[in-house]
Short mmCIF file of C-alpha atoms and ligand atoms in Angstrom, two decimals:
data_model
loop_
_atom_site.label_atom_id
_atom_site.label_comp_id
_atom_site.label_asym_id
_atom_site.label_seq_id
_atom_site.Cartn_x
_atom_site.Cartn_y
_atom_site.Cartn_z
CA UNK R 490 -16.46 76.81 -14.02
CA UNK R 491 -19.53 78.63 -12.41
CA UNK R 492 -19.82 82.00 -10.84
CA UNK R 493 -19.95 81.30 -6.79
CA UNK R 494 -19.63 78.21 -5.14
CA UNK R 495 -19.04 75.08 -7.65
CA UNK R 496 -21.30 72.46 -6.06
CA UNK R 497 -19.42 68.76 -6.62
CA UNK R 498 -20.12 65.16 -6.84
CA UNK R 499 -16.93 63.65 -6.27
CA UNK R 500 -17.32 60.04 -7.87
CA UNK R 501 -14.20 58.05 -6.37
CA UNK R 502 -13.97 60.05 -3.00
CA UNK R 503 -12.26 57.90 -1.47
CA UNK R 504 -9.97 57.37 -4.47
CA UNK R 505 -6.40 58.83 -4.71
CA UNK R 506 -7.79 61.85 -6.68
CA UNK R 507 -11.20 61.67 -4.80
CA UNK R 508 -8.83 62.69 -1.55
CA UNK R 509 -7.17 65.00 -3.28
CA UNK R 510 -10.08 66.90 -4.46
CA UNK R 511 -10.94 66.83 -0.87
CA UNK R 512 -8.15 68.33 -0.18
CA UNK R 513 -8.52 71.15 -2.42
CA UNK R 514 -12.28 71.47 -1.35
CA UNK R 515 -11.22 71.88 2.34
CA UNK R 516 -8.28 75.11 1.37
CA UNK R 517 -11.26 76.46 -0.36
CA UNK R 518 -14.42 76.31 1.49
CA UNK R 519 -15.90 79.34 0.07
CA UNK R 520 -15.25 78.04 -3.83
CA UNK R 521 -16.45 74.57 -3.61
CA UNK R 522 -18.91 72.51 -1.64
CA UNK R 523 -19.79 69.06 -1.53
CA UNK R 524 -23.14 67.49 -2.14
CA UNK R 525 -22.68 63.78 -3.14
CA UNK R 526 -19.51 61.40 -2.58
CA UNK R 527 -19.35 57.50 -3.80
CA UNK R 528 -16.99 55.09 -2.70
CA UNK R 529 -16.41 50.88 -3.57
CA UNK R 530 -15.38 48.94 -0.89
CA UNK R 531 -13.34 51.60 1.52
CA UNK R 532 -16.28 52.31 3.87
CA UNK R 533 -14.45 53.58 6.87
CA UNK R 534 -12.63 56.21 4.97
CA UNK R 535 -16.08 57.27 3.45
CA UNK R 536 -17.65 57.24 6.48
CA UNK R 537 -14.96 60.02 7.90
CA UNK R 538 -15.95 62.06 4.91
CA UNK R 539 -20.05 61.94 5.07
CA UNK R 540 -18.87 62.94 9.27
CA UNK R 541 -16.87 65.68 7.76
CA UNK R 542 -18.48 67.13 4.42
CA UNK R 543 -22.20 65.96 5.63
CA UNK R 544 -22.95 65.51 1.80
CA UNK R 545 -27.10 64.88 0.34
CA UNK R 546 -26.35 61.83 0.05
CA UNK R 547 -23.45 58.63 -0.79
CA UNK R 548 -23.33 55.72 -3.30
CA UNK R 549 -21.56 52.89 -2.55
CA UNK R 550 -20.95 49.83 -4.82
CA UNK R 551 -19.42 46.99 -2.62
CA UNK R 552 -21.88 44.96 -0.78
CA UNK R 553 -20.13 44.55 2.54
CA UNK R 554 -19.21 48.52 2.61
CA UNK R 555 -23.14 49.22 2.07
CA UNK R 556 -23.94 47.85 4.76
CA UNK R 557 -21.14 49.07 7.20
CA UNK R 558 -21.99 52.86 5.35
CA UNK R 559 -25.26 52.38 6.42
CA UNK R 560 -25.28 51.33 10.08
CA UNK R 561 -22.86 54.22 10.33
CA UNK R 562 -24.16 57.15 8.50
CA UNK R 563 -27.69 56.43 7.59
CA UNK R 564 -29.49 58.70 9.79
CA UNK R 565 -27.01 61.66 8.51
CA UNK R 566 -27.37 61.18 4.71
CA UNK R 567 -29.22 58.83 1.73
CA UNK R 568 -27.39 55.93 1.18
CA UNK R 569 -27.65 54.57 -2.36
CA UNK R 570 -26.36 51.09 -3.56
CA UNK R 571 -24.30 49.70 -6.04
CA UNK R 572 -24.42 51.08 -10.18
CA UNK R 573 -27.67 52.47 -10.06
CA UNK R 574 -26.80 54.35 -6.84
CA UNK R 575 -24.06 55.71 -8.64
CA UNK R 576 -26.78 56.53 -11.78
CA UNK R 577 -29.17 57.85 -9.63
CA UNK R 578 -26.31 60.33 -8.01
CA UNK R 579 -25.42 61.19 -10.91
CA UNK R 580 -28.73 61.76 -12.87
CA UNK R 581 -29.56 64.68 -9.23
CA UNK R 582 -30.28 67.94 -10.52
CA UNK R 583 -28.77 69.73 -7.39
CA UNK R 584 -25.31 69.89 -8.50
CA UNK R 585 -22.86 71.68 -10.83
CA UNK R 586 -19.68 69.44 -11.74
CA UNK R 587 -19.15 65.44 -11.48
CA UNK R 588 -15.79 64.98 -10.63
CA UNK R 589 -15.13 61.71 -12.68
CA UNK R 590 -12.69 60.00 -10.62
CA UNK R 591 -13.62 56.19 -10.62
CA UNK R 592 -11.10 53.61 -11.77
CA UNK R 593 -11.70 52.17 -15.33
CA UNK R 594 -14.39 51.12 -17.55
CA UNK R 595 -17.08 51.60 -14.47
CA UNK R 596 -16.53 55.31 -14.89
CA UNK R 597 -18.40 55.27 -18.25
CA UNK R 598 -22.25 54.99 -17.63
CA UNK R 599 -21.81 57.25 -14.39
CA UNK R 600 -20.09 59.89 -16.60
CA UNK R 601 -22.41 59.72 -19.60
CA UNK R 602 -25.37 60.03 -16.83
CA UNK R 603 -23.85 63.30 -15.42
CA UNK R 604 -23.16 64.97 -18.85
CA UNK R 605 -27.07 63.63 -20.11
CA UNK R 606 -27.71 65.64 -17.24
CA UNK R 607 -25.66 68.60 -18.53
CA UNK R 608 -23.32 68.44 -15.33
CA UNK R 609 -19.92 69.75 -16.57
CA UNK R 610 -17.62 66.79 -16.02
CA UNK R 611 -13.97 67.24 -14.18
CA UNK R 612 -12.21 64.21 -15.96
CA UNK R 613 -9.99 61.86 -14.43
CA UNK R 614 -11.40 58.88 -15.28
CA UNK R 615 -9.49 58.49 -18.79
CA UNK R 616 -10.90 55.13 -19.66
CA UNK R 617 -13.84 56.72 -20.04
CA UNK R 618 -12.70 58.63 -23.42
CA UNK R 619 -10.50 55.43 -24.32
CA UNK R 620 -13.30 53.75 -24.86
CA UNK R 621 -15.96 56.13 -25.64
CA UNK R 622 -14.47 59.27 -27.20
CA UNK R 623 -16.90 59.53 -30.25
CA UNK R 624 -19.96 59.43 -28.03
CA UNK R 625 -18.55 61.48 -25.06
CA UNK R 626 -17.74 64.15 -27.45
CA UNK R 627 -20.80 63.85 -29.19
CA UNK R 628 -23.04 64.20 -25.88
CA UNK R 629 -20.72 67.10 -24.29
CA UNK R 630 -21.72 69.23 -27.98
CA UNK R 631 -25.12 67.99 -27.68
CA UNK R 632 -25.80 68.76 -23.97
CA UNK R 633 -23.50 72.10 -23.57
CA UNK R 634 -21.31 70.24 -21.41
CA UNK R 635 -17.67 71.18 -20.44
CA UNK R 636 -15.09 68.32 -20.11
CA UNK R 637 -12.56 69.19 -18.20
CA UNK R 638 -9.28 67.33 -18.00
CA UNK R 639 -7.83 66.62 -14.39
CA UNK R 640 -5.18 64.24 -16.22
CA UNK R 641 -1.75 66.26 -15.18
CA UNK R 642 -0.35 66.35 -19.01
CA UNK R 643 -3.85 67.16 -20.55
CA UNK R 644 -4.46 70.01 -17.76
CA UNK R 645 -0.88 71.28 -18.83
CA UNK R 646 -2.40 71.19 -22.50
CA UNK R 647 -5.24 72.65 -22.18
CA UNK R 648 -3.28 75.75 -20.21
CA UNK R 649 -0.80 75.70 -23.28
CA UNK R 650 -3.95 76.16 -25.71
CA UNK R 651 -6.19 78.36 -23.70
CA UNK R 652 -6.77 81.68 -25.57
CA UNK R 653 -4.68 80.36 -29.08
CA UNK R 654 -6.42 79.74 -32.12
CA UNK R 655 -7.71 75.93 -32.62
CA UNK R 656 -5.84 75.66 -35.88
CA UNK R 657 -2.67 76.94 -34.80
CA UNK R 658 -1.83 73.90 -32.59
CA UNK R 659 0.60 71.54 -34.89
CA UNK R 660 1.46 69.22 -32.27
CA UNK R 661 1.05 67.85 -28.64
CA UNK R 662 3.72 66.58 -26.78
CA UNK R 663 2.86 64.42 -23.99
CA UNK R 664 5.39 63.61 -21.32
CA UNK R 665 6.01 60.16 -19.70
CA UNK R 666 8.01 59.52 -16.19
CA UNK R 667 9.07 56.04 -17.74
CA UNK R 668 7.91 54.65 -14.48
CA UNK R 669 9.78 52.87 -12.27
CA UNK R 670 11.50 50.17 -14.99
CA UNK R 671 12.81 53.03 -17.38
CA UNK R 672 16.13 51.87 -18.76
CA UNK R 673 15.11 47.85 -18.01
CA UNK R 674 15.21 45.54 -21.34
CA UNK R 675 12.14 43.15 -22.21
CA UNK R 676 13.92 40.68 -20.86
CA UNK R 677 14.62 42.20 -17.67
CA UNK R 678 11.19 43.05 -17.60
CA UNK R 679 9.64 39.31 -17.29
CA UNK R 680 10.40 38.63 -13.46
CA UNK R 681 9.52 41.90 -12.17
CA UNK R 682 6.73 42.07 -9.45
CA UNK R 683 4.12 43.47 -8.27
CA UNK R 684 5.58 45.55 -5.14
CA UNK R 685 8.46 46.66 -7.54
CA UNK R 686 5.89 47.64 -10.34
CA UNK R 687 3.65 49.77 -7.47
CA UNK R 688 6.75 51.94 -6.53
CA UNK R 689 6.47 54.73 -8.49
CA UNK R 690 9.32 57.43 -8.33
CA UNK R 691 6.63 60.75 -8.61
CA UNK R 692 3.54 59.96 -8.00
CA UNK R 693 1.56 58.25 -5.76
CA UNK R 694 -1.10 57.33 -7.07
CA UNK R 695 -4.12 54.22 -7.08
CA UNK R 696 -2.74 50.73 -8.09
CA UNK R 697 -4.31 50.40 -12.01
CA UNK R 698 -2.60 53.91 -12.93
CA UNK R 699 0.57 52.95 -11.26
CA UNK R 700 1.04 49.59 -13.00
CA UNK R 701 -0.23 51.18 -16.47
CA UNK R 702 2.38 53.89 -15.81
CA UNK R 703 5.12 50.88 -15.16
CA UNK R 704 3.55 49.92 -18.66
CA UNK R 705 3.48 52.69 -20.44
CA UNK R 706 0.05 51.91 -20.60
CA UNK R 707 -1.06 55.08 -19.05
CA UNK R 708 0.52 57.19 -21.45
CA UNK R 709 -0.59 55.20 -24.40
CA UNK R 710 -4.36 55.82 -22.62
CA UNK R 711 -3.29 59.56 -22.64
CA UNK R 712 -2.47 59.51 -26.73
CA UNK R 713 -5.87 58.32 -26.70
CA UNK R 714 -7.13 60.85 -24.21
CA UNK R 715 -5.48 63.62 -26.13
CA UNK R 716 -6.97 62.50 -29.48
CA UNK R 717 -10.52 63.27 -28.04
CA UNK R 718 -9.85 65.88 -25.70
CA UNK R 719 -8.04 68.44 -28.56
CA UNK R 720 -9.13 66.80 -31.91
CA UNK R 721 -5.73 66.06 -32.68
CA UNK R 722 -4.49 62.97 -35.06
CA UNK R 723 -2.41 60.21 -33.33
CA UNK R 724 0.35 61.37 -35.99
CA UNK R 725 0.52 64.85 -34.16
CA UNK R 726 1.02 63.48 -30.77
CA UNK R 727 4.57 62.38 -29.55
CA UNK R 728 5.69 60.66 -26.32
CA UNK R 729 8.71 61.99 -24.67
CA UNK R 730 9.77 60.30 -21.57
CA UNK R 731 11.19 63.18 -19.02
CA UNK R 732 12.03 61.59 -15.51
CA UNK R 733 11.44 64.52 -13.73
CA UNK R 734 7.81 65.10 -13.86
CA UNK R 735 7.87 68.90 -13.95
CA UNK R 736 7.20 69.96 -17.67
CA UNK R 737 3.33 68.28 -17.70
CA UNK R 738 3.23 68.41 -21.58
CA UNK R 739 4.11 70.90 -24.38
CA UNK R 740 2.26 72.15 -27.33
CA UNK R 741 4.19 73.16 -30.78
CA UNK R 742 2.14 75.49 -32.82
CA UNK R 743 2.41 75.97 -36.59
CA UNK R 744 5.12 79.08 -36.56
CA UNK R 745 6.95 76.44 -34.84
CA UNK R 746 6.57 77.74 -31.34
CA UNK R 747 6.65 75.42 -28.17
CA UNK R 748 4.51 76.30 -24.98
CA UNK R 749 5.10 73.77 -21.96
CA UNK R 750 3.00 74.40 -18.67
CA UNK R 751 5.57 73.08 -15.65
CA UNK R 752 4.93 72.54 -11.99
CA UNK R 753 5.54 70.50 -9.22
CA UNK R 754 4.23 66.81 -9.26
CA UNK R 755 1.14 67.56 -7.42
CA UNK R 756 -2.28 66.39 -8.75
CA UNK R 757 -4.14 69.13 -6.22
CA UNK R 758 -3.10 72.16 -9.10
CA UNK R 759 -4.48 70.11 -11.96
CA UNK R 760 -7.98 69.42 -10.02
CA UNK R 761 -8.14 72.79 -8.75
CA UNK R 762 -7.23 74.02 -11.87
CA UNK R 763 -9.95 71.84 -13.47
CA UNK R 764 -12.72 73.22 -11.21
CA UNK R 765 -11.78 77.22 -11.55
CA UNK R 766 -10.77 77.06 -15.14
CA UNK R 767 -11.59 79.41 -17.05
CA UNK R 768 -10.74 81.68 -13.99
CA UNK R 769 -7.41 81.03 -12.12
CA UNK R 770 -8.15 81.22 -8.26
CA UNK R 771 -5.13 81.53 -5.95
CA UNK R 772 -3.65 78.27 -4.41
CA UNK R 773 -1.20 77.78 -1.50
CA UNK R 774 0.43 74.75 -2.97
CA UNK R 775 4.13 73.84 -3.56
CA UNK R 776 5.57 76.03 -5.44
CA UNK R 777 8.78 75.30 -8.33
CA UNK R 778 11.99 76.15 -7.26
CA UNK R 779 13.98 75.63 -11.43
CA UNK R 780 17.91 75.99 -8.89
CA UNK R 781 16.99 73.32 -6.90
CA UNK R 782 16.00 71.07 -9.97
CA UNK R 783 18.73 71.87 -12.04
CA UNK R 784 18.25 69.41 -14.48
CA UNK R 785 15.45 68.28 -17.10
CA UNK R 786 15.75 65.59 -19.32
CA UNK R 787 14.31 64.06 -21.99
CA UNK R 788 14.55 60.52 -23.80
CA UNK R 789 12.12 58.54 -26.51
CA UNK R 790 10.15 55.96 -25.30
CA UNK R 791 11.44 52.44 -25.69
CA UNK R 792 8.81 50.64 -26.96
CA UNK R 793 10.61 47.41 -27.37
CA UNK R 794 11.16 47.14 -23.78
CA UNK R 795 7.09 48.97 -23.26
CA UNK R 796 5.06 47.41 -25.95
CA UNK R 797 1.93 49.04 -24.31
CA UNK R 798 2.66 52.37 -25.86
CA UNK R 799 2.65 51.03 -29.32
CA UNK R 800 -0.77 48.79 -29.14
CA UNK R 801 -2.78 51.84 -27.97
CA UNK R 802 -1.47 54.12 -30.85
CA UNK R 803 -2.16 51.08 -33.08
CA UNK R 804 -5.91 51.00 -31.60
CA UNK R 805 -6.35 55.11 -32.03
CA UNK R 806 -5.26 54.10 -35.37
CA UNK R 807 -7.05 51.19 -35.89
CA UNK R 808 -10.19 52.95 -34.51
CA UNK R 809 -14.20 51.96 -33.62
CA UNK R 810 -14.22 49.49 -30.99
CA UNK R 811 -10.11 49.04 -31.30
CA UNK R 812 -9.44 51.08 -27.82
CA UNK R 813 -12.33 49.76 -25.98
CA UNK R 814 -10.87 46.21 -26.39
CA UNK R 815 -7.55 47.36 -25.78
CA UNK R 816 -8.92 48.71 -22.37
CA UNK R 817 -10.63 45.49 -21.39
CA UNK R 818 -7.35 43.60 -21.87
CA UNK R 819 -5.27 45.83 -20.14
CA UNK R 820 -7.90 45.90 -17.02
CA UNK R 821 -7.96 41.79 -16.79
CA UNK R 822 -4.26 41.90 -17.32
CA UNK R 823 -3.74 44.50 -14.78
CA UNK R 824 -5.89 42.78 -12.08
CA UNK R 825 -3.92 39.38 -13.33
CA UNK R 826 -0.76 40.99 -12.47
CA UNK R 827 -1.63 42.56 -9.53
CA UNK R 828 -2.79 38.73 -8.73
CA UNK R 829 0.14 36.97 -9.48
CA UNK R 830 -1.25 35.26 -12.60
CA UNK R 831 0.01 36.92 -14.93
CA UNK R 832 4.12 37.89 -15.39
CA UNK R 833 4.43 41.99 -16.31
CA UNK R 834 5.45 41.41 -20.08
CA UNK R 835 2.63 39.28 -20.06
CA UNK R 836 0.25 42.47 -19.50
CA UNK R 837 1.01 43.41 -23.25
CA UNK R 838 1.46 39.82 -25.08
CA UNK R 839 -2.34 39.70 -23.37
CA UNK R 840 -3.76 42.61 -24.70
CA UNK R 841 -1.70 42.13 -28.24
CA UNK R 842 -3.20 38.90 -28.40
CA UNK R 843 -6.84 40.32 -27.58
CA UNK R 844 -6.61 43.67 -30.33
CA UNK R 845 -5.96 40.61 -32.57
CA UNK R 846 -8.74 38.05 -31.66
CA UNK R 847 -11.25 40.26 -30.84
CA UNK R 848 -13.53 41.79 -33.38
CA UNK R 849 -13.50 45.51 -33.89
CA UNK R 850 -16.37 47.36 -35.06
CA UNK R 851 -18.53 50.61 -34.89
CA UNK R 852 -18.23 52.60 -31.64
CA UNK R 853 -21.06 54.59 -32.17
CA UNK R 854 -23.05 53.54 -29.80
CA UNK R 855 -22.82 52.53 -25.59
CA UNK R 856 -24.36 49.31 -26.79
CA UNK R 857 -21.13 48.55 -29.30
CA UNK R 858 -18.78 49.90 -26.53
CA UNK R 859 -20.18 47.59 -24.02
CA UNK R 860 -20.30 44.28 -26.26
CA UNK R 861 -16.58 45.33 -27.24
CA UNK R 862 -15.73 45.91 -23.31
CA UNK R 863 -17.54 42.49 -22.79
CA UNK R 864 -16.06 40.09 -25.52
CA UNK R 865 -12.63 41.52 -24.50
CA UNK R 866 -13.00 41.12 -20.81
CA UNK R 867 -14.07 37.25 -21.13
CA UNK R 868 -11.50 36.73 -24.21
CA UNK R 869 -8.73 37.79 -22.29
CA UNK R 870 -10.09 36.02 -19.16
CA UNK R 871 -10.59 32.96 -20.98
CA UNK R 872 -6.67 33.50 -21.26
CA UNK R 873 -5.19 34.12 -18.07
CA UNK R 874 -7.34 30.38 -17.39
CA UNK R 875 -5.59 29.12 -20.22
CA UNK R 876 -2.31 30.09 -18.46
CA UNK R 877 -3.45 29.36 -14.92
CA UNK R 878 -3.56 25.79 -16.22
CA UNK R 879 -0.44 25.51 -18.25
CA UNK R 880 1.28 26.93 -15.20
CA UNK R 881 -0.47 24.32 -12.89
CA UNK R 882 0.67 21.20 -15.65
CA UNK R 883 4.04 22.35 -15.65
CA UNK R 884 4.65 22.42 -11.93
CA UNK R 885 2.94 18.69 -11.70
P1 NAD F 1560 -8.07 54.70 -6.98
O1 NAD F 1560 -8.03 53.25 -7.16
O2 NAD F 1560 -7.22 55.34 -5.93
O3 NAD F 1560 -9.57 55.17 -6.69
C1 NAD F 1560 -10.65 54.70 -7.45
C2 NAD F 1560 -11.98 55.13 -6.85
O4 NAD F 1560 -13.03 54.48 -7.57
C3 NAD F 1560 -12.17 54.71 -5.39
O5 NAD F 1560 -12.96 55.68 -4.74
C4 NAD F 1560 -12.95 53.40 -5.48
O6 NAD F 1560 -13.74 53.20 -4.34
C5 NAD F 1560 -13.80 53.63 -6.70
N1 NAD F 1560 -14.08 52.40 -7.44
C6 NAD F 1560 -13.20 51.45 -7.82
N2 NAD F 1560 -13.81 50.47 -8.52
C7 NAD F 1560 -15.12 50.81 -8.56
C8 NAD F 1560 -16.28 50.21 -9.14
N3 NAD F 1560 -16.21 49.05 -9.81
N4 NAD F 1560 -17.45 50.83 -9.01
C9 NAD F 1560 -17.54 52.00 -8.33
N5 NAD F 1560 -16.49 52.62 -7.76
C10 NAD F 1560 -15.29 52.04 -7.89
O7 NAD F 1560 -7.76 55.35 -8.40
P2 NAD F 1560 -7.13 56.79 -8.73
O8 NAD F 1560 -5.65 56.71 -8.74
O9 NAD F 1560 -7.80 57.84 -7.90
O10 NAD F 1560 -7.57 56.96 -10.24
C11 NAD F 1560 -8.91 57.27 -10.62
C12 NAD F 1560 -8.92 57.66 -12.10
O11 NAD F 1560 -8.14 58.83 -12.26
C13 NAD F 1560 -8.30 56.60 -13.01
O12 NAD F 1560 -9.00 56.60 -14.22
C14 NAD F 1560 -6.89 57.11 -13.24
O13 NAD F 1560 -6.36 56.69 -14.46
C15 NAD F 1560 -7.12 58.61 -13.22
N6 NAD F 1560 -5.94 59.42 -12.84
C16 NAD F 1560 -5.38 59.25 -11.62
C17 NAD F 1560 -4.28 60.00 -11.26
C18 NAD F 1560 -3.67 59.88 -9.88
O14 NAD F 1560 -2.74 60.63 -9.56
N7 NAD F 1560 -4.12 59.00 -9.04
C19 NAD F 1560 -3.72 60.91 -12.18
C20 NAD F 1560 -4.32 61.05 -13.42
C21 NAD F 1560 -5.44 60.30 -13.74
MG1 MG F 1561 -1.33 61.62 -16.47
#
């Protein structure tokens, strides 16, 4: 990304792809160094990084951990508070990328800080383009800012595309583990839990992305993802669901050609990938052994059984605001879940229910993203009440 060291803020350090960038930073002390780190509420585990990476300085959003981060560390870095901590790490000129690893919609105004700032932007954080694509893009052309995906399938695109012509590429193929459930009816769907919903066969991986991948969620977020990341229409992108998670994603170009960029489920390649690129700098990490796979497979979607994967390509469709709602329904839902308040085919009867309640409009502009975000977070809320209570009458 730069010549020399590549100087990081790692937003989400003590995330599951904040540790793993960690863990690529510490095979490759001479590439990469660290100069800020920002955690929520996990303020031991960010107090054995400051101890260990000695960064300029830490943000740290939950209350509680502030304080404990402070008492701790305070005499060995700066210890900012809550959003406009994170905004004021951001906005520092002393650093080259932002790795964008928070969870969810509190990724956005961090993000759109770093590229205003014209920080080149490793991208995990794909709510952020859900529900802001037009103006992300926008400000990365405006500020010369690269945006670089960390998401495993759009890494493997962007290797499938690097150094072919933009207009050659005819469609994107995205691939899906099915999660956990894959081969479960709706029906069989409704009494899952949460602990059954969190065990997911390849990855491990923060709760919200493992329940959206029990969804399908995720990959509808990823159709979404794709759309801004490679300019390409919601008609050229395809789901396939392949259980083994080694082909990352496939590109067919217009002489009808298929490239597919394969490796072994391991997020550290796609982040150090994301943080060399356009170079490729060598990496002691797992390597794929095809013999002792033997098999790859491939199967649609079933998006009876996954309703999630239809309603985002309905909100790419649907466009404006569409995504950003669908976003802020699937984050109450997911929380809801997680909570026992909600059942797991109740996720996407939730967010069906908020695409069609909630207004769409422009999504020109942060302020229209955040009054979509808003109305859809206390809509859907104003739901999972509704159920709360029916749930409480019906036990009476
Ligand atoms: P995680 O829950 O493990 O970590 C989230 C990080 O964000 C933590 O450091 C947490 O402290 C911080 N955080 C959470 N809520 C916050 C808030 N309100 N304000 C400030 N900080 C907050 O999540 P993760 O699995 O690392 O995922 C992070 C992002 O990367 C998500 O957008 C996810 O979709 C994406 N992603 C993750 C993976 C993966 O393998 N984990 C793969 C592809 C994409
Ligand atoms: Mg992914």
């Amino acid at each position: 990304m730069s010549s020399g060291t590549n100087i990081l803020a790692v937003f989400g350090s003590t995330g599951s792809i904040g540790r793993n960038t960690l863990e690529v930073v510490r095979r490759h002390p001479d590439a990469f160094g660290i100069r800020y780190l920002t955690g929520n509420s996990n303020a031991e585990l960010l107090i054995e990084q400051v101890h260990e990476f000695r960064p300029a300085a830490v943000a740290v959003t939950d209350p509680a951990a502030v304080t404990a981060v402070k008492s701790a560390v305070g005499e060995l870095t700066e210890v900012f508070a809550g959003e406009d901590g994170l905004m004021e790490i951001a906005a520092r000129s002393d650093y080259d990328t932002m790795v964008s690893s928070l969870v969810g919609f509190a990724g956005l105004l961090p993000t759109v800080t770093a590229i205003r700032a014209g920080k080149n932007i490793a991208l995990a954080n794909k709510e952020t383009l859900v529900v802001a694509g037009e103006i992300i893009s926008r400000l990365c052309s405006e500020h010369g800012v690269q945006l670089l995906p960390i998401d495993s399938e759009h890494s493997a695109i962007l290797q499938c595309i690097v150094g072919e012509p933009g207009h050659s590429v005819s469609r994107i193929v995205l691939t899906a583990s099915g999660g956990p459930f894959r081969g479960r009816s709706h029906d069989e769907l409704s009494a899952v839990t949460p602990e059954q919903a969190l065990r997911h066969p390849n990855w491990s991986m923060g709760s919200k992305i493992t329940i959206d991948s029990a969804t399908l969620m995720n990959k509808g977020l990823e159709v979404i993802e794709a759309h801004w990341l490679f300019s390409v229409d919601a008609d050229a992108i395809d789901v396939v669901v392949h259980p083994q998670s080694i082909i990352h994603s496939m590109v067919e170009f217009s002489d009808g050609s298929v490239k597919a960029q394969l490796g072994v489920p391991d997020m550290k390649i796609p982040i150090h990938y994301a943080l060399t690129w356009p170079d490729r700098l060598a990496g002691d990490y797992d390597r794929l052994n095809m013999a002792e796979i033997g098999t790859l497979t491939f199967e649609e979607p079933d998006t009876e059984a996954f309703p999630c994967l239809r309603l985002a390509y309905d909100a790419l469709r649907a466009g404006g605001t569409a995504p950003a709602i669908l976003n802020a329904a699937n984050e109450i839902a997911v929380a809801a879940f997680l909570d026992g308040q909600l059942s797991f085919t109740g996720i996407a009867d939730l967010i069906e229910d908020s695409l069609q309640n909630v207004t769409a409009g422009q999504a020109d502009t942060l302020e229209a993203v955040i009054a979509a975000d808003t109305a859809a977070r206390s809509f859907a809320a104003a739901q999972i009440e509704h159920i709360a209570e029916l749930n409480t009458t019906t036990r009476v």
